[in-house]
Short mmCIF file of C-alpha atoms in Angstrom, two decimals:
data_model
loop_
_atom_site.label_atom_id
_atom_site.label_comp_id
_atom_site.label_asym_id
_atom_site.label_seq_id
_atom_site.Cartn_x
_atom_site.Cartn_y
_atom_site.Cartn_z
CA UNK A 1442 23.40 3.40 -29.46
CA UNK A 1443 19.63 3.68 -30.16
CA UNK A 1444 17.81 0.52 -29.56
CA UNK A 1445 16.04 0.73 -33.52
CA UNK A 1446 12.27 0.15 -32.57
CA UNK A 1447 9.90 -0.65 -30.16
CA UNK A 1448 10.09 -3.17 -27.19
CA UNK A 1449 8.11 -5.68 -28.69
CA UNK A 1450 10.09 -5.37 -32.23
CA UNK A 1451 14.11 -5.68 -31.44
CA UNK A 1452 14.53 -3.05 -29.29
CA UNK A 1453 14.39 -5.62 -25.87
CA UNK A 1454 17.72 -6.61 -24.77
CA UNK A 1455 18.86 -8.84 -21.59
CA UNK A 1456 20.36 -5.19 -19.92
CA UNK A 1457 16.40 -3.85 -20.16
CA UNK A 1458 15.34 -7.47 -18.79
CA UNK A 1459 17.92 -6.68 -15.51
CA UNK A 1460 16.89 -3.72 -15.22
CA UNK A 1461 12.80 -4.35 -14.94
CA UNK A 1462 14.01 -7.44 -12.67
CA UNK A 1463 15.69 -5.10 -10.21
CA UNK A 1464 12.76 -2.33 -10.19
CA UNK A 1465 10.31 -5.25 -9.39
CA UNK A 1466 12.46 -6.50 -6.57
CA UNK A 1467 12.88 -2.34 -5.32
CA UNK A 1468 9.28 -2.06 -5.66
CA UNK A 1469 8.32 -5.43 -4.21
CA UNK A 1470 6.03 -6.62 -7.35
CA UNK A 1471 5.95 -9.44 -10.29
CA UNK A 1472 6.75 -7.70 -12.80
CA UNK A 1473 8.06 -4.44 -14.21
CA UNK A 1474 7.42 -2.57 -17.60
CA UNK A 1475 10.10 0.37 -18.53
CA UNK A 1476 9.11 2.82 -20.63
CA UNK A 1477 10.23 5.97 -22.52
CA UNK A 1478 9.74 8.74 -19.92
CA UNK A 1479 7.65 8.71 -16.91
CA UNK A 1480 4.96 10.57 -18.90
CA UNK A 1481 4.61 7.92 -20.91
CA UNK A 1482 4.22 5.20 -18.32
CA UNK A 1483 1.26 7.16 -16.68
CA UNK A 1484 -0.13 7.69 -20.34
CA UNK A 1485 0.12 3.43 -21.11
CA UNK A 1486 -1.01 2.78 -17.81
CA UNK A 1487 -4.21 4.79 -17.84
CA UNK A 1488 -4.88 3.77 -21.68
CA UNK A 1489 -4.89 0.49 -20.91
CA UNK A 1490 -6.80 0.21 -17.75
CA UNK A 1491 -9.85 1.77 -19.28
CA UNK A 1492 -10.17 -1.16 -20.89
CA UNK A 1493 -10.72 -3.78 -18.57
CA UNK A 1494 -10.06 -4.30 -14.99
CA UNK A 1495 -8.82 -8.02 -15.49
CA UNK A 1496 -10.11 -10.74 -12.71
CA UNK A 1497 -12.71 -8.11 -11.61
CA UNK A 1498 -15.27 -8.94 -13.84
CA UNK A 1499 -16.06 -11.15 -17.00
CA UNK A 1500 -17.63 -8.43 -18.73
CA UNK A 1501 -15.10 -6.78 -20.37
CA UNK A 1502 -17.43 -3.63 -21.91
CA UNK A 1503 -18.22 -2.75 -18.15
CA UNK A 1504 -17.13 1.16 -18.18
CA UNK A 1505 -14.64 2.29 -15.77
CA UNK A 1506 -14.51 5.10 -12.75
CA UNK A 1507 -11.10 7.03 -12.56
CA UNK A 1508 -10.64 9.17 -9.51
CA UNK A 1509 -7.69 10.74 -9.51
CA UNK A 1510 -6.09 14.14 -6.88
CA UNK A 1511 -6.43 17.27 -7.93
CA UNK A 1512 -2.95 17.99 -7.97
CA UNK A 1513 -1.94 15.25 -9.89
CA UNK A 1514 1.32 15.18 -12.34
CA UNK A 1515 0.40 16.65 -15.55
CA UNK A 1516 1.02 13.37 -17.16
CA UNK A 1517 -1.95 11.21 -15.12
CA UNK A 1518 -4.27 14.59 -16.11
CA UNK A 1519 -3.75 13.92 -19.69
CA UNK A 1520 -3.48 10.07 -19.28
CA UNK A 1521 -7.67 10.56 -17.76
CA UNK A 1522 -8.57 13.04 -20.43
CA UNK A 1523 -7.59 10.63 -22.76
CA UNK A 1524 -9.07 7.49 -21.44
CA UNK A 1525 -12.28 9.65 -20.96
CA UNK A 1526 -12.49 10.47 -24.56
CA UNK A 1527 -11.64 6.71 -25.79
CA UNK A 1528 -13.64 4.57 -23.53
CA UNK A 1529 -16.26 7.00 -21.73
CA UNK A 1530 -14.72 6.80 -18.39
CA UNK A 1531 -16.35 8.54 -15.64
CA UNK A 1532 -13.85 10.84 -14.45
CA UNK A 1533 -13.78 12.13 -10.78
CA UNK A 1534 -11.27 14.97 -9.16
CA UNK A 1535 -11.24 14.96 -5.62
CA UNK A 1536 -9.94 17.72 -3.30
CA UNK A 1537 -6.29 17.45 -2.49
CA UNK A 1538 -5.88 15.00 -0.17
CA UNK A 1539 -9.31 15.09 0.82
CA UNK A 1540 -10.42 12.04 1.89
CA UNK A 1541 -13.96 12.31 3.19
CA UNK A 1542 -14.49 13.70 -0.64
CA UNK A 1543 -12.86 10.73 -2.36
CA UNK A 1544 -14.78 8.76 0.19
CA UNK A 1545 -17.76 10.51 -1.06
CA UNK A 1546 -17.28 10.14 -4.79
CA UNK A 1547 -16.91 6.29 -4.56
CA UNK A 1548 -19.75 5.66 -2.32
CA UNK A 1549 -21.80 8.06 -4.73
CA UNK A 1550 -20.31 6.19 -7.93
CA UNK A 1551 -22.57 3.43 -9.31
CA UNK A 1552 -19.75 1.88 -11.83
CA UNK A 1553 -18.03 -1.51 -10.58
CA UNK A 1554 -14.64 -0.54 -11.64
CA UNK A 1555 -13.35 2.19 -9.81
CA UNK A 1556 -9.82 3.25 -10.31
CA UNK A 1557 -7.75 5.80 -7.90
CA UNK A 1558 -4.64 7.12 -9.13
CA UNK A 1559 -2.70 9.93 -7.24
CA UNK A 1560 1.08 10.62 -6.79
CA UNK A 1561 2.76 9.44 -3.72
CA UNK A 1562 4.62 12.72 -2.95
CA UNK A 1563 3.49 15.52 -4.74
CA UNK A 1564 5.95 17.50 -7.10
CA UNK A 1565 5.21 21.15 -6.50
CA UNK A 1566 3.97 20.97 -2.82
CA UNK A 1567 6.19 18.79 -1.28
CA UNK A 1568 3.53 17.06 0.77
CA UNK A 1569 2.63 13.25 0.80
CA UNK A 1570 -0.54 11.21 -0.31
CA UNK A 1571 -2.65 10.18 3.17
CA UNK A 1572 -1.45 6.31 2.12
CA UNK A 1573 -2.77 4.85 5.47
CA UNK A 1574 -6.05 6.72 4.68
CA UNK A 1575 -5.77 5.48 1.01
CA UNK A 1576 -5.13 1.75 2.09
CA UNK A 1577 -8.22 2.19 4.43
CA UNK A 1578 -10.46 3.28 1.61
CA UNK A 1579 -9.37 0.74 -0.92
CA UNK A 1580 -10.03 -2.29 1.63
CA UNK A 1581 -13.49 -0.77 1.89
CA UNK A 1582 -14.38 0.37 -1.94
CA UNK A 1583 -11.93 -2.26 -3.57
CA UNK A 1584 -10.95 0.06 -6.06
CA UNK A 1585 -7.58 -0.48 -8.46
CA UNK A 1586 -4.79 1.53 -6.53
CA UNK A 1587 -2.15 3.31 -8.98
CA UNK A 1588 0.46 5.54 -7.38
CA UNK A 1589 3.00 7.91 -9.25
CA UNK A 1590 6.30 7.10 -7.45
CA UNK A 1591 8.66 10.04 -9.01
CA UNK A 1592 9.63 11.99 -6.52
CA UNK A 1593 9.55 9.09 -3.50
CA UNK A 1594 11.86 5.99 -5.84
CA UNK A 1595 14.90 5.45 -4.03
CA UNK A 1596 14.09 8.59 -1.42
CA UNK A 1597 11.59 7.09 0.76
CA UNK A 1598 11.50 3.73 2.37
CA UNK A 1599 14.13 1.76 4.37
CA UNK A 1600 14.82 -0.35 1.08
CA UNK A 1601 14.38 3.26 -1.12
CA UNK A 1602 10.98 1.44 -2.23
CA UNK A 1603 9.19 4.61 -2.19
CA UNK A 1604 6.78 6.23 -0.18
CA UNK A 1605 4.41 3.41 -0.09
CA UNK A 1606 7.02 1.04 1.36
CA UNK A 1607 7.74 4.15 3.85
CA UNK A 1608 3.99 4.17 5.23
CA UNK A 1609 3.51 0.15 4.74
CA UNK A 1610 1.28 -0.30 1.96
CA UNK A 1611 3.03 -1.55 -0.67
CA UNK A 1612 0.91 -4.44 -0.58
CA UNK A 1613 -2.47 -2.69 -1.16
CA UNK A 1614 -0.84 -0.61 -4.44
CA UNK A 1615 -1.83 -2.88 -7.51
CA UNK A 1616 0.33 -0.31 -9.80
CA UNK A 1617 3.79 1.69 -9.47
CA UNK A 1618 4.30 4.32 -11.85
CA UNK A 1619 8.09 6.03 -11.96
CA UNK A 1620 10.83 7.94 -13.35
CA UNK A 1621 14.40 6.93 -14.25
CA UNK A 1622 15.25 10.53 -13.92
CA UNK A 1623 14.57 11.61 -10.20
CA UNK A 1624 16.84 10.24 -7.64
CA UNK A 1625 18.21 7.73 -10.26
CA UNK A 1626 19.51 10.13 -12.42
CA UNK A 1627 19.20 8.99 -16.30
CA UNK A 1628 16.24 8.80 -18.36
CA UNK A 1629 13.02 6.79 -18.36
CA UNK A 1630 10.26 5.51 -16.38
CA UNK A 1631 8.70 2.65 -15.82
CA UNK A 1632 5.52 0.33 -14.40
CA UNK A 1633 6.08 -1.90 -11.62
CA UNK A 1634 2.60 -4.20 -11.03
CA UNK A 1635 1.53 -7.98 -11.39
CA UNK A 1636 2.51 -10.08 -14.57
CA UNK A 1637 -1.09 -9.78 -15.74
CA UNK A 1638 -0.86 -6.18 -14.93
CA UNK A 1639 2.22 -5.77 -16.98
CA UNK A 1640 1.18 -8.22 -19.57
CA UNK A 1641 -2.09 -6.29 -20.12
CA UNK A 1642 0.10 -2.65 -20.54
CA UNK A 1643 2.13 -4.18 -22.91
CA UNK A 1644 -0.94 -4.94 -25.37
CA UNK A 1645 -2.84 -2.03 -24.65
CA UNK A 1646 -0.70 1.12 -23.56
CA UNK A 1647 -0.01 2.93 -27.06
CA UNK A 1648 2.47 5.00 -25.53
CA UNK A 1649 4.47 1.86 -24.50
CA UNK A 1650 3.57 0.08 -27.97
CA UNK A 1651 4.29 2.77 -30.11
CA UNK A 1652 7.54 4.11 -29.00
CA UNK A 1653 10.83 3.28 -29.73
CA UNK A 1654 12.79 1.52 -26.66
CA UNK A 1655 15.21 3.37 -24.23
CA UNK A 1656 18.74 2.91 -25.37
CA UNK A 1657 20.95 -0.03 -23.78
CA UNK A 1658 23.97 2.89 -21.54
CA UNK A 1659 20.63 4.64 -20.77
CA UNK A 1660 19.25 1.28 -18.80
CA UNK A 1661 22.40 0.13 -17.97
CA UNK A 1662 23.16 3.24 -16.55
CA UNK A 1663 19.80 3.31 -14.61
CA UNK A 1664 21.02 -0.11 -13.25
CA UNK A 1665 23.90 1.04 -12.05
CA UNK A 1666 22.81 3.85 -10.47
CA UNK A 1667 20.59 1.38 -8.27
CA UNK A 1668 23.02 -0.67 -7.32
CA UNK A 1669 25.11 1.93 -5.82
CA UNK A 1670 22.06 3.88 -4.60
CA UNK A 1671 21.39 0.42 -2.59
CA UNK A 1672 24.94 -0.12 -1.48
CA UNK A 1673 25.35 3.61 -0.47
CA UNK A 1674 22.84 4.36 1.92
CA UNK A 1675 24.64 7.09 3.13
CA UNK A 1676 23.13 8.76 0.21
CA UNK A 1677 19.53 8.71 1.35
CA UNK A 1678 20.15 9.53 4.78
CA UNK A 1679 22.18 12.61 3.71
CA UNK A 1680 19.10 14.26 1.39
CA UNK A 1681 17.19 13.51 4.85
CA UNK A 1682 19.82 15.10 6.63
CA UNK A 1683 19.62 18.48 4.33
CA UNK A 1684 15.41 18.49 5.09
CA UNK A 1685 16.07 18.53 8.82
CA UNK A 1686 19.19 21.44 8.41
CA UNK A 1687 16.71 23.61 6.55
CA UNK A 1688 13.99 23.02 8.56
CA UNK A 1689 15.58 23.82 11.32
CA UNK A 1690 17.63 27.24 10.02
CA UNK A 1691 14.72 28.65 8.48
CA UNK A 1692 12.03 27.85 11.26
CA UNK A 1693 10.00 26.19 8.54
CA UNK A 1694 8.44 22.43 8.52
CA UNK A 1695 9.49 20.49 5.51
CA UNK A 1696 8.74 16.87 5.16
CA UNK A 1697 10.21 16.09 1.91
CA UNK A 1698 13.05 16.88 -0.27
CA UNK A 1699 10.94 18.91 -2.04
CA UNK A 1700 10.76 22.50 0.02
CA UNK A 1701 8.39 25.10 -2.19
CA UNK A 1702 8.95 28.98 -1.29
CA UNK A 1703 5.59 30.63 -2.12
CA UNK A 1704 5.80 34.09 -3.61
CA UNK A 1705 2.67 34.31 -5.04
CA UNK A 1706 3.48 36.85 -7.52
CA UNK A 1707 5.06 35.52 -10.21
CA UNK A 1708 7.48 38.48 -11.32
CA UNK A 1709 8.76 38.39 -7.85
CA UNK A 1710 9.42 34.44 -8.00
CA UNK A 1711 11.20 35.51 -11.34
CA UNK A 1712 13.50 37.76 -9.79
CA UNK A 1713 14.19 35.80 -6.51
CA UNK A 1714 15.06 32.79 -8.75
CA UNK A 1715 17.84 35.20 -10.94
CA UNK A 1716 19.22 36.98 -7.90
CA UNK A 1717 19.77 33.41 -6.18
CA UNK A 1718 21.48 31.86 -9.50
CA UNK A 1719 23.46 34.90 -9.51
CA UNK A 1720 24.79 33.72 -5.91
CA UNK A 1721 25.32 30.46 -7.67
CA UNK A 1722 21.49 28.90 -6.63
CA UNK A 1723 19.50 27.01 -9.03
CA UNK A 1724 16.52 27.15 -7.93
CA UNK A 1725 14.15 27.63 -11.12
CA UNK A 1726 10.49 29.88 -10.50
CA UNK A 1727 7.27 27.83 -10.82
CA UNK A 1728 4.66 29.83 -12.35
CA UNK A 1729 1.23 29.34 -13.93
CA UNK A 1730 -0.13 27.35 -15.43
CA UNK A 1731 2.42 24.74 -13.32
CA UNK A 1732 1.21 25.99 -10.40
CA UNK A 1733 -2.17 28.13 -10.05
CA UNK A 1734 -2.16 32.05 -10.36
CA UNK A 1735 -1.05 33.17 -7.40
CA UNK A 1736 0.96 30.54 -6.18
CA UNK A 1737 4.36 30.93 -7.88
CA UNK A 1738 6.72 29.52 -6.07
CA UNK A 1739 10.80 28.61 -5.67
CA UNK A 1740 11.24 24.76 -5.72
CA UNK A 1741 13.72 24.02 -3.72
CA UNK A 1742 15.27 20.22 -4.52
CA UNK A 1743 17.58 18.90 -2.31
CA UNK A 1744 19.70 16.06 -3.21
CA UNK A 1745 22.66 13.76 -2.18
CA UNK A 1746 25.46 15.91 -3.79
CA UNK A 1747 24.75 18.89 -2.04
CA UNK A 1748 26.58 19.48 1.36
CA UNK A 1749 25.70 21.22 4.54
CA UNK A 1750 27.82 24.16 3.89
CA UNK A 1751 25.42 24.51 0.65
CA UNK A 1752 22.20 24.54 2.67
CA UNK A 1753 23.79 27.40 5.25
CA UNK A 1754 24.70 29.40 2.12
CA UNK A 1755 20.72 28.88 0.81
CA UNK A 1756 19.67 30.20 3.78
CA UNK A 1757 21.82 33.10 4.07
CA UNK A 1758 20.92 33.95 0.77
CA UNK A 1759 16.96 33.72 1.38
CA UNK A 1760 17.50 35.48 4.33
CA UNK A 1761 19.71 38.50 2.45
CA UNK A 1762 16.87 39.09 0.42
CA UNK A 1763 13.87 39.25 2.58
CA UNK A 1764 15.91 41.98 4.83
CA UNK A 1765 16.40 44.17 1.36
CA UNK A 1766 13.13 43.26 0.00
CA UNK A 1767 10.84 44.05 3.44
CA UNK A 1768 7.88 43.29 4.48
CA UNK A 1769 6.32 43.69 0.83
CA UNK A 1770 7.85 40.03 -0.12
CA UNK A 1771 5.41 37.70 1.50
CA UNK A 1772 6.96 34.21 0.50
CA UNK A 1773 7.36 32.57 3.85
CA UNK A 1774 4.68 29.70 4.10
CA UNK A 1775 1.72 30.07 7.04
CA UNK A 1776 3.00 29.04 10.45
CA UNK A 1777 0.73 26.36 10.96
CA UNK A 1778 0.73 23.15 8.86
CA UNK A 1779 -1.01 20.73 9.01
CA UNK A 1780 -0.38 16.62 8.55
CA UNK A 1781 -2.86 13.26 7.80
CA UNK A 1782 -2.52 11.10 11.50
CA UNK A 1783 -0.40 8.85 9.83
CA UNK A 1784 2.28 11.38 8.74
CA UNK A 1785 2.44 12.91 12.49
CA UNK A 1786 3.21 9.41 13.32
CA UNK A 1787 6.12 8.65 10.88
CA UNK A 1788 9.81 8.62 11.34
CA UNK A 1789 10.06 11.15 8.51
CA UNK A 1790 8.18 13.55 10.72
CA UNK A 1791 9.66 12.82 14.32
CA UNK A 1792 13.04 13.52 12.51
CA UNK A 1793 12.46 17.07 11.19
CA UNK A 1794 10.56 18.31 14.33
CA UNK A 1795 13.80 18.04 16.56
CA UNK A 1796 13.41 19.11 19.97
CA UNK A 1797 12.25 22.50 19.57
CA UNK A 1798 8.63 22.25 17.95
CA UNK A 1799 5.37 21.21 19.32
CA UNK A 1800 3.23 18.78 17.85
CA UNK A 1801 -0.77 19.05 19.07
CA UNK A 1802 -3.23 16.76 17.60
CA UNK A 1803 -2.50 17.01 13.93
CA UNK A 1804 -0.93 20.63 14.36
CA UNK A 1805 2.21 21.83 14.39
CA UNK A 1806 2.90 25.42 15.26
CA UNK A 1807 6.17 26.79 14.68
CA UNK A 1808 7.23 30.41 14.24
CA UNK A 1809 9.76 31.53 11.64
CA UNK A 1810 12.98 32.56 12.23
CA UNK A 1811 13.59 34.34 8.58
#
């Protein structure tokens, strides 16, 4: 079963070659580079870009700029700490989604090379990169665009391209970090980009280099889930489906799959999370250091294989236990939220809001029911 070694020993076979072929065609690039995990792509990609921007500049010793979200997947944060310690990258967080601060910090930055990395929809939050905003700012700082694609692969997008194929910029991302184990359901991740891009990775990322190569049922599972995942599309419209039905029952605006119940104290996300598996809920407590102190949170994850019946029993259940809990259990999110222009303007949005919210400027105001 195991593939014996590394990619770029023995362990690259024509099913990992089909596979790559078909993530490049989902994700509308060259080339594509599979990896391990996801962790690992993030890790190879930021290694190796820290070395050289290729066609930006003949000198090759020019230092690098990485700006990268503060709420970044764990795996980019590590991927910068260590390209800061092996090639003196200048390292810049920006405010969460702020982008008159990232705007800031490049303008400020005297390096050549700027990189931005950020994740396209954002694991614990639920909420999406400003990608219009993003594409704006690269046209006018041409920095290197790299997006973690996790959570948006096969979820977002009329193709199931992702979230920048949802908002139109696929084009403007130079790199496409992602996950075999999302909505595809195996193992693995991979880096979608150029064939310089990928070419570059290969010789550079250690994490990609030095590890042995996913198994052959493990990619040609991955393919196959793809395939049907394409054919199906039933599937995506039905996770889509679930957002609106919750949104709607609980009087709450989600925009993603991803719908986070704050708690803020962490014992009490503890025992919400055991009281709601014992009505036959998984739905696992987020706590520190995932998530800052005071944030703890239920993740909610909604997928193709639950029903609608499921998502009524959810919120009967959430329901049951803020009536025996009281008003002591503040876990309901504020009732205003707030969206970038170009997220008031999406389909994604238009959907969930129905016919029975309000949408002002960049406000929406709704009141829960809950």
């Amino acid at each position: 079963m195991g593939p014996r070694a590394s990619p770029l020993v023995c362990g690259y076979t024509s099913h990992h070659r089909r596979l790559e072929s078909t993530l490049a065609e989902l994700k509308d690039t060259e080339e594509c580079l599979l990896c391990p995990t996801g962790f690992s792509a993030n890790m190879a990609v930021l290694t190796a870009i820290t070395s050289v921007v290729p066609g930006r500049n003949e000198d090759k010793e020019s230092p690098v700029a990485i700006f990268s979200d503060a709420l970044n997947h764990a795996s980019i944060v590590d991927g910068v700490r260590v390209s800061q310690r092996q090639s003196n990258a200048e390292v810049y967080i920006y405010r969460h989604n702020d982008m008159m601060h990232l705007h800031q910090l490049l303008t400020n930055c005297k390096r050549e090379r700027k990189v931005v990395i950020t994740d396209s929809l954002f694991s614990m939050d639920g909420d999406f990169a400003f990608m219009k905003e993003l594409s704006a700012l690269r046209k006018q700082h041409d920095f290197l665009w790299i997006i973690d694609e996790a959570h948006g692969t096969l979820v977002c997008g009329e193709s199931g391209g992702g979230v920048a194929e949802a908002f139109g910029v696929q084009e403007y991302v130079d790199i496409h970090v992602g996950t075999l184990s999302k909505a595809i359901g195996c193992h693995g991740g991979f880096i979608a980009s150029s064939r310089k891009w990928k070419q570059w990775i290969q010789t550079r990322g250690r994490s990609f280099i030095f590890s042995t190569a996913l198994p052959v049922p493990v990619v040609a599972a991955a393919h196959a889930a793809i395939m049907v995942a394409k054919k199906e599309k039933w599937r995506q419209h039905k996770v889509w489906a679930l957002v609106r039905q919750f949104s709607e029952a609980t009087g709450l605006i989600f925009t993603s799959p991803i719908a986070p119940i704050l708690f803020g104290d962490a014992d009490a996300a503890l025992e919400a999370s055991r009281k709601l598996l014992a009505k036959g809920f998984h739905v696992p407590a987020i706590r520190p250091p995932t998530v800052p102190v005071g944030s703890s949170r239920l993740r909610i994850t909604f997928s193709a294989g639950h029903t609608a019946a499921d998502v009524e029993a959810l919120v009967k259940a959430l329901s049951h236990w803020t009536k025996t809990k009281g008003p002591s259990l503040n876990f309901l999110p504020s009732p205003v939220y707030w969206f970038p222009a170009s997220l008031t303007d999406s389909k994604t949005l238009k959907l969930l809001l129905g016919n029975n919210r309000e949408v002002q400027s960049k406000k929406v105001r709704l009141r829960p029911k809950l």
